[in-house]
Amino acid sequence: MEHREVAAETPIRFETHPSRYVHWRLELEPPVARLIMDVREDRPLRPGYPLKTNSYDLGVDIELFDVIQRLRFEHPEVRVLVISSGKDRIFCSGANIYMLGSSTHAFKVNFCKYTNETRLALEDASAFSGLKSIAAVNGACAGGGYELALACDEILLVDDSSSAVSLPEVPLLAVLPGTGGLTRVVDKRKVRRDLADVFSSLGEGIKGKRAVQWRLVDEAIPLSQFAARVSERARALAATATERGGPGVVLGPLEPTYAEDGIDYRHVSLKVDAATRVASLTVHAPPGDEPGTGAEMRQRGSELWALRAFRELDDALLELRFNRPEVGVILLKTRGEMARVLAVDAALEANRGDWFVSEVVHNMKRVLKRLDLTARSLIALIDEGSCFAGSLFELALAADRSYMLSLDAGPQVALSPANRGALPMSNGLSRLQTRFLAGLPELDFGSGYDAEAALAAGLVSFAPDAIDWEDEVRLAIEERASLSPDALTGMEANLRFAGPETLETKIFGRLSAWQNWIFQRPNAVGETGALTLYGKPERARFNWART
Amino acid sequence: MEHREVAAETPIRFETHPSRYVHWRLELEPPVARLIMDVREDRPLRPGYPLKTNSYDLGVDIELFDVIQRLRFEHPEVRVLVISSGKDRIFCSGANIYMLGSSTHAFKVNFCKYTNETRLALEDASAFSGLKSIAAVNGACAGGGYELALACDEILLVDDSSSAVSLPEVPLLAVLPGTGGLTRVVDKRKVRRDLADVFSSLGEGIKGKRAVQWRLVDEAIPLSQFAARVSERARALAATATERGGPGVVLGPLEPTYAEDGIDYRHVSLKVDAATRVASLTVHAPPGDEPGTGAEMRQRGSELWALRAFRELDDALLELRFNRPEVGVILLKTRGEMARVLAVDAALEANRGDWFVSEVVHNMKRVLKRLDLTARSLIALIDEGSCFAGSLFELALAADRSYMLSLDAGPQVALSPANRGALPMSNGLSRLQTRFLAGLPELDFGSGYDAEAALAAGLVSFAPDAIDWEDEVRLAIEERASLSPDALTGMEANLRFAGPETLETKIFGRLSAWQNWIFQRPNAVGETGALTLYGKPERARFNWART
């Protein structure tokens, strides 16, 4: 039943465009945008499961992610996003069960990670772009549907006999809600834990006033007044959001070149060695001068290096996650002139008040978080010709370890204002703070560090000289690639996020780990497991031993 | 190969006594106690694996837990515990691999949970009893051995060619260190994450000065000076610890009565219905007046209700975890006079300055944490004759949900100072704070709440009247017992610990979940998995797909 090689058979592409949306309709009525989920049953990402009752698969979520990205860049005039459904009496029934049931464990896990990142993107847009969101729940709202609503700032529910919110995963499927539901119920909406317990073990969900009393939704409104009330709340939220001075910046296509062994973008290249299961991911510094003022940057638009390079990096990371499942080690490299990267960082820092510049920086932040959350071993190679400076030095800080070539007049690394906290990790700290939890040493922001100085300052892990470089790096990569992929995933998930915990780290660290565990338990995915037997006449049969 | 029914075949007993220790020697030289690990290879908890090279199984850890408990109660004059090994050139080689390889998944998970609780008990003793600990690492210290050292306040390492600290689980066994190692390395000792990455993927470990530089140990000392330096550090730590006025209080035996369907203790009874997989755990209030002053309480010693009842509860929880794996629902009940429980709480509160009283309260705290961390559904039944007041009301707050009988002159619940923060959860909050994350309502500490008032105040989940009580409670229990045990474990682990995260919640919530996941991956426990093939000539063969 497992669809083992979905990735290899048909590569999944993550770029899309409003003109190609299949499952969503976006209606712009600034300052409000209405996003209507109307999933095309006959257009799943791969054949084999109809997307009934507004259920979603990765293809549906790729479009949603694109909507949120474009609203931030292309429509600064929009300040409230109202999400509703185009179906009768169904808001969204969550992730498609047959898709889940027929996917590999690795695909399920990566699918949930991506949907989590999309929900967090909604919350990030609310926090940092003043793009508030309302879930206008005009029908049954189950599982992943309710998890989408939970990511919005407000949840308004029709008060009638068919509109209920529910998390039926535990009772119906013997798995957990996969997209942050349990965490958001108790930690974001602060639902009392005993009521959350009842709610999450109840297949049919909670309706109307009780849903409000339990804090599961913000309001329950009779159908006759629903549209008016949603509009009223949208206007009220729009009035509280920060104004962003348009016009918007259109996100152009990335137009990468695909080859058997990788992808070439303008500033990023990905090369995969299938035999050794090692990939090289190289980010190039700007090839020329980048603009220095907000106005010039907006004019450069999506061709701006800081925007384009990180959008390309984002796409490459998704390629690795979904289409290259056997790659175990990613070598992070950079090429180009450090001075140009530092100039970019300085210009971004100097223009943080500009809405577009702010969006560019927040996008860099989200892409770097996607890197932190990518379950592959990351090794930064700071070799000749590299330019690990400022925002690109974040790649080295994100790596599980780094090797820097020690050579007279050899490579340098440099810090910039971008390393001071503009690009925080999911734990809320900068990567420097996370690296130096025992206490931030005195660091030189501005001038470069050669290998010896970087090693002494604790900025890199190792600094072999030219004689040792090749052997030491090769051995490290070979050793890493020889270890159990699962053990490495768990190890990295625990070592990368020391320090404080946030809603995000709780979702990715705690909730996802439990979900992953349950996703491979026989009670869920075994022959008589609940996920396997969903929709069949036979009832699930459980092994009752509690773990 | 899996040893499916270890629990049912030979019940594991958790009570022990220094006179019966097999694996540890305790030498008292107040203010120092020396604890020597000298595991008897031929005395495993069950036959089938020799405990070579100071490796441990649950039996070894049961004794260690007993040592820590007794030092706190019986030896207030001891202020520093020095842990070392009785073997030549080996400190401790961690959990026994053959024991792990031949245990069920559920046993492995529960074994790790118990060892985690024991390590946390060491840290709790340091924080709240001023009982500091030193790991005097006089030899190879691998895996769980290093995790034991990590739980101590200081780690002193012999600086020679054979003494190294290591976490070789990932490279050698394809699993994670199971007892908090990764978390303590980066979060407690604040080892740089890239160095932690190198350390945790290196089979042979780190020695001498490098171990100090990387913060893995506090000092590396030549063998010739080791004993003297350990004594010096022990005296120095003893000088900083708070004095506790003796004499100690001996912990008497619990002497329970075992039956097929449960256990009867003095104040606690456990009844198991194997057919429905439901257990009733009943705690009785003091049968008479309890002492009111510290001196009187010390005189009552381990017969003091607040100490004995919670020690019994602790033992019953371990019985459920290890010997009753199929019990899915635990009904928490109380019986007796509320006024007596409230009087106990008042006396404990009034005498918190007394070292013994403080120990009694901290023990209650630890037992309640053990309850929070017990992976079974907890339903509190507040019925006629019950006495959910103060410290016993914590049982209802720890429950996943609670049902209170609504009846004229029916049962009441009451709050006491014990609910205000003296018995915090692993997340650092009181159970009331965790319940009311949205904001603590105004609560009445002292007088009782009847069902209607308790429901209105949010203190109980449901308050059926006498007509509905039986059906509503029966249905809730039946429904709960019918759900997937795995999904419930994951759901409860996420809903019980909302709010802040601590080292403890990180270990139990995040690290353990990843460990559980990996513990059932074919790369670890499959036919060609690394854990399965450990010690055999054949090499592990992995599925390389990364998840």
mmCIF file of N, CA, C and O in Angstrom, chain A residues 214-265:
data_model
loop_
_atom_site.group_PDB
_atom_site.id
_atom_site.type_symbol
_atom_site.label_atom_id
_atom_site.label_comp_id
_atom_site.label_asym_id
_atom_site.label_seq_id
_atom_site.Cartn_x
_atom_site.Cartn_y
_atom_site.Cartn_z
ATOM 1 N N TRP A 214 -15.727 27.458 25.431
ATOM 2 C CA TRP A 214 -14.485 26.695 25.608
ATOM 3 C C TRP A 214 -13.282 27.388 24.989
ATOM 4 O O TRP A 214 -12.195 26.848 25.000
ATOM 5 N N ARG A 215 -13.475 28.560 24.384
ATOM 6 C CA ARG A 215 -12.418 29.348 23.745
ATOM 7 C C ARG A 215 -11.924 28.744 22.425
ATOM 8 O O ARG A 215 -10.872 29.118 21.917
ATOM 9 N N LEU A 216 -12.689 27.791 21.886
ATOM 10 C CA LEU A 216 -12.264 27.149 20.632
ATOM 11 C C LEU A 216 -12.459 28.078 19.444
ATOM 12 O O LEU A 216 -11.750 27.982 18.448
ATOM 13 N N VAL A 217 -13.448 28.952 19.511
ATOM 14 C CA VAL A 217 -13.677 29.965 18.482
ATOM 15 C C VAL A 217 -13.949 31.282 19.211
ATOM 16 O O VAL A 217 -14.215 31.295 20.421
ATOM 17 N N ASP A 218 -13.892 32.382 18.456
ATOM 18 C CA ASP A 218 -14.117 33.672 19.104
ATOM 19 C C ASP A 218 -15.588 34.073 19.145
ATOM 20 O O ASP A 218 -16.028 34.681 20.109
ATOM 21 N N GLU A 219 -16.314 33.725 18.098
ATOM 22 C CA GLU A 219 -17.744 34.056 18.082
ATOM 23 C C GLU A 219 -18.510 32.982 17.332
ATOM 24 O O GLU A 219 -17.996 32.404 16.376
ATOM 25 N N ALA A 220 -19.752 32.760 17.746
ATOM 26 C CA ALA A 220 -20.677 31.907 16.995
ATOM 27 C C ALA A 220 -21.831 32.803 16.574
ATOM 28 O O ALA A 220 -22.448 33.459 17.416
ATOM 29 N N ILE A 221 -22.102 32.861 15.277
ATOM 30 C CA ILE A 221 -22.989 33.872 14.714
ATOM 31 C C ILE A 221 -24.038 33.185 13.843
ATOM 32 O O ILE A 221 -23.687 32.345 12.992
ATOM 33 N N PRO A 222 -25.310 33.533 14.021
ATOM 34 C CA PRO A 222 -26.341 32.932 13.162
ATOM 35 C C PRO A 222 -26.025 33.188 11.691
ATOM 36 O O PRO A 222 -25.487 34.246 11.336
ATOM 37 N N LEU A 223 -26.380 32.248 10.854
ATOM 38 C CA LEU A 223 -26.047 32.321 9.429
ATOM 39 C C LEU A 223 -26.517 33.633 8.799
ATOM 40 O O LEU A 223 -25.810 34.247 7.989
ATOM 41 N N SER A 224 -27.714 34.076 9.218
ATOM 42 C CA SER A 224 -28.293 35.281 8.604
ATOM 43 C C SER A 224 -27.430 36.520 8.855
ATOM 44 O O SER A 224 -27.428 37.450 8.063
ATOM 45 N N GLN A 225 -26.673 36.514 9.960
ATOM 46 C CA GLN A 225 -25.848 37.692 10.274
ATOM 47 C C GLN A 225 -24.365 37.460 9.999
ATOM 48 O O GLN A 225 -23.532 38.329 10.247
ATOM 49 N N PHE A 226 -24.028 36.283 9.502
ATOM 50 C CA PHE A 226 -22.626 35.882 9.439
ATOM 51 C C PHE A 226 -21.803 36.792 8.523
ATOM 52 O O PHE A 226 -20.776 37.339 8.935
ATOM 53 N N ALA A 227 -22.270 36.968 7.285
ATOM 54 C CA ALA A 227 -21.490 37.758 6.321
ATOM 55 C C ALA A 227 -21.251 39.165 6.847
ATOM 56 O O ALA A 227 -20.134 39.702 6.771
ATOM 57 N N ALA A 228 -22.302 39.761 7.396
ATOM 58 C CA ALA A 228 -22.177 41.129 7.900
ATOM 59 C C ALA A 228 -21.179 41.201 9.044
ATOM 60 O O ALA A 228 -20.349 42.105 9.119
ATOM 61 N N ARG A 229 -21.263 40.217 9.926
ATOM 62 C CA ARG A 229 -20.369 40.229 11.087
ATOM 63 C C ARG A 229 -18.912 39.989 10.672
ATOM 64 O O ARG A 229 -17.997 40.620 11.213
ATOM 65 N N VAL A 230 -18.708 39.122 9.720
ATOM 66 C CA VAL A 230 -17.341 38.880 9.232
ATOM 67 C C VAL A 230 -16.773 40.178 8.643
ATOM 68 O O VAL A 230 -15.635 40.570 8.944
ATOM 69 N N SER A 231 -17.579 40.862 7.844
ATOM 70 C CA SER A 231 -17.111 42.118 7.256
ATOM 71 C C SER A 231 -16.808 43.149 8.336
ATOM 72 O O SER A 231 -15.819 43.888 8.262
ATOM 73 N N GLU A 232 -17.662 43.183 9.326
ATOM 74 C CA GLU A 232 -17.474 44.129 10.428
ATOM 75 C C GLU A 232 -16.155 43.853 11.151
ATOM 76 O O GLU A 232 -15.351 44.753 11.399
ATOM 77 N N ARG A 233 -15.919 42.591 11.451
ATOM 78 C CA ARG A 233 -14.663 42.236 12.135
ATOM 79 C C ARG A 233 -13.449 42.510 11.239
ATOM 80 O O ARG A 233 -12.402 42.927 11.708
ATOM 81 N N ALA A 234 -13.609 42.264 9.941
ATOM 82 C CA ALA A 234 -12.494 42.518 9.016
ATOM 83 C C ALA A 234 -12.148 44.007 9.023
ATOM 84 O O ALA A 234 -10.981 44.388 9.109
ATOM 85 N N ARG A 235 -13.189 44.844 8.963
ATOM 86 C CA ARG A 235 -12.934 46.295 8.991
ATOM 87 C C ARG A 235 -12.271 46.700 10.306
ATOM 88 O O ARG A 235 -11.333 47.500 10.331
ATOM 89 N N ALA A 236 -12.766 46.133 11.388
ATOM 90 C CA ALA A 236 -12.210 46.496 12.700
ATOM 91 C C ALA A 236 -10.737 46.084 12.788
ATOM 92 O O ALA A 236 -9.888 46.845 13.277
ATOM 93 N N LEU A 237 -10.428 44.893 12.322
ATOM 94 C CA LEU A 237 -9.028 44.438 12.361
ATOM 95 C C LEU A 237 -8.158 45.277 11.443
ATOM 96 O O LEU A 237 -7.017 45.606 11.775
ATOM 97 N N ALA A 238 -8.701 45.624 10.281
ATOM 98 C CA ALA A 238 -7.929 46.435 9.338
ATOM 99 C C ALA A 238 -7.552 47.772 9.969
ATOM 100 O O ALA A 238 -6.454 48.292 9.752
ATOM 101 N N ALA A 239 -8.465 48.288 10.779
ATOM 102 C CA ALA A 239 -8.216 49.584 11.402
ATOM 103 C C ALA A 239 -7.071 49.516 12.405
ATOM 104 O O ALA A 239 -6.402 50.515 12.671
ATOM 105 N N THR A 240 -6.824 48.314 12.965
ATOM 106 C CA THR A 240 -5.756 48.193 13.968
ATOM 107 C C THR A 240 -4.406 47.893 13.327
ATOM 108 O O THR A 240 -3.371 48.024 13.973
ATOM 109 N N ALA A 241 -4.410 47.440 12.055
ATOM 110 C CA ALA A 241 -3.150 46.995 11.441
ATOM 111 C C ALA A 241 -2.337 48.197 10.968
ATOM 112 O O ALA A 241 -2.879 49.235 10.596
ATOM 113 N N THR A 242 -1.027 48.016 11.003
ATOM 114 C CA THR A 242 -0.116 49.066 10.526
ATOM 115 C C THR A 242 -0.295 49.252 9.026
ATOM 116 O O THR A 242 -0.387 48.283 8.276
ATOM 117 N N GLU A 243 -0.271 50.499 8.598
ATOM 118 C CA GLU A 243 -0.376 50.769 7.158
ATOM 119 C C GLU A 243 0.960 50.436 6.498
ATOM 120 O O GLU A 243 2.020 50.678 7.059
ATOM 121 N N ARG A 244 0.902 49.870 5.308
ATOM 122 C CA ARG A 244 2.125 49.613 4.548
ATOM 123 C C ARG A 244 2.012 50.382 3.224
ATOM 124 O O ARG A 244 1.072 50.182 2.467
ATOM 125 N N GLY A 245 2.964 51.275 2.984
ATOM 126 C CA GLY A 245 2.871 52.149 1.804
ATOM 127 C C GLY A 245 3.202 51.412 0.523
ATOM 128 O O GLY A 245 4.323 50.987 0.332
ATOM 129 N N GLY A 246 2.215 51.277 -0.345
ATOM 130 C CA GLY A 246 2.403 50.563 -1.600
ATOM 131 C C GLY A 246 3.293 51.343 -2.549
ATOM 132 O O GLY A 246 3.944 52.300 -2.128
ATOM 133 N N PRO A 247 3.362 51.061 -3.815
ATOM 134 C CA PRO A 247 2.685 49.909 -4.418
ATOM 135 C C PRO A 247 3.449 48.612 -4.149
ATOM 136 O O PRO A 247 4.600 48.641 -3.709
ATOM 137 N N GLY A 248 2.806 47.507 -4.432
ATOM 138 C CA GLY A 248 3.410 46.204 -4.179
ATOM 139 C C GLY A 248 4.523 45.863 -5.145
ATOM 140 O O GLY A 248 4.740 46.539 -6.149
ATOM 141 N N VAL A 249 5.222 44.806 -4.795
ATOM 142 C CA VAL A 249 6.331 44.315 -5.615
ATOM 143 C C VAL A 249 5.981 42.910 -6.088
ATOM 144 O O VAL A 249 5.759 42.009 -5.280
ATOM 145 N N VAL A 250 5.902 42.753 -7.379
ATOM 146 C CA VAL A 250 5.501 41.457 -7.935
ATOM 147 C C VAL A 250 6.652 40.459 -7.815
ATOM 148 O O VAL A 250 7.803 40.791 -8.102
ATOM 149 N N LEU A 251 6.301 39.264 -7.361
ATOM 150 C CA LEU A 251 7.309 38.208 -7.252
ATOM 151 C C LEU A 251 7.419 37.499 -8.594
ATOM 152 O O LEU A 251 6.518 36.765 -9.004
ATOM 153 N N GLY A 252 8.523 37.716 -9.277
ATOM 154 C CA GLY A 252 8.707 37.098 -10.590
ATOM 155 C C GLY A 252 9.063 35.625 -10.472
ATOM 156 O O GLY A 252 9.397 35.130 -9.399
ATOM 157 N N PRO A 253 8.989 34.929 -11.589
ATOM 158 C CA PRO A 253 9.319 33.501 -11.564
ATOM 159 C C PRO A 253 10.816 33.285 -11.360
ATOM 160 O O PRO A 253 11.634 34.145 -11.715
ATOM 161 N N LEU A 254 11.179 32.139 -10.788
ATOM 162 C CA LEU A 254 12.596 31.850 -10.523
ATOM 163 C C LEU A 254 13.280 31.236 -11.745
ATOM 164 O O LEU A 254 14.486 31.351 -11.902
ATOM 165 N N GLU A 255 12.529 30.573 -12.583
ATOM 166 C CA GLU A 255 13.045 30.000 -13.835
ATOM 167 C C GLU A 255 14.344 29.227 -13.661
ATOM 168 O O GLU A 255 15.360 29.523 -14.292
ATOM 169 N N PRO A 256 14.306 28.212 -12.805
ATOM 170 C CA PRO A 256 15.522 27.412 -12.619
ATOM 171 C C PRO A 256 15.729 26.443 -13.784
ATOM 172 O O PRO A 256 14.815 26.183 -14.561
ATOM 173 N N THR A 257 16.937 25.931 -13.869
ATOM 174 C CA THR A 257 17.252 24.894 -14.856
ATOM 175 C C THR A 257 17.395 23.571 -14.110
ATOM 176 O O THR A 257 18.214 23.452 -13.192
ATOM 177 N N TYR A 258 16.577 22.610 -14.499
ATOM 178 C CA TYR A 258 16.604 21.321 -13.819
ATOM 179 C C TYR A 258 17.490 20.341 -14.553
ATOM 180 O O TYR A 258 17.453 20.274 -15.784
ATOM 181 N N ALA A 259 18.279 19.607 -13.815
ATOM 182 C CA ALA A 259 19.069 18.524 -14.398
ATOM 183 C C ALA A 259 18.916 17.308 -13.497
ATOM 184 O O ALA A 259 18.398 17.402 -12.382
ATOM 185 N N GLU A 260 19.346 16.186 -14.012
ATOM 186 C CA GLU A 260 19.293 14.940 -13.238
ATOM 187 C C GLU A 260 19.965 15.123 -11.871
ATOM 188 O O GLU A 260 19.470 14.682 -10.847
ATOM 189 N N ASP A 261 21.097 15.818 -11.879
ATOM 190 C CA ASP A 261 21.914 15.900 -10.668
ATOM 191 C C ASP A 261 21.761 17.235 -9.939
ATOM 192 O O ASP A 261 22.617 17.588 -9.124
ATOM 193 N N GLY A 262 20.704 17.964 -10.208
ATOM 194 C CA GLY A 262 20.535 19.188 -9.427
ATOM 195 C C GLY A 262 19.739 20.262 -10.126
ATOM 196 O O GLY A 262 19.025 20.005 -11.103
ATOM 197 N N ILE A 263 19.842 21.460 -9.587
ATOM 198 C CA ILE A 263 19.096 22.613 -10.089
ATOM 199 C C ILE A 263 20.031 23.818 -10.105
ATOM 200 O O ILE A 263 20.791 24.029 -9.164
ATOM 201 N N ASP A 264 19.962 24.590 -11.164
ATOM 202 C CA ASP A 264 20.681 25.865 -11.202
ATOM 203 C C ASP A 264 19.686 27.012 -11.195
ATOM 204 O O ASP A 264 18.812 27.098 -12.057
ATOM 205 N N TYR A 265 19.841 27.865 -10.202
ATOM 206 C CA TYR A 265 19.084 29.114 -10.151
ATOM 207 C C TYR A 265 20.049 30.244 -10.500
ATOM 208 O O TYR A 265 21.226 30.015 -10.776
#
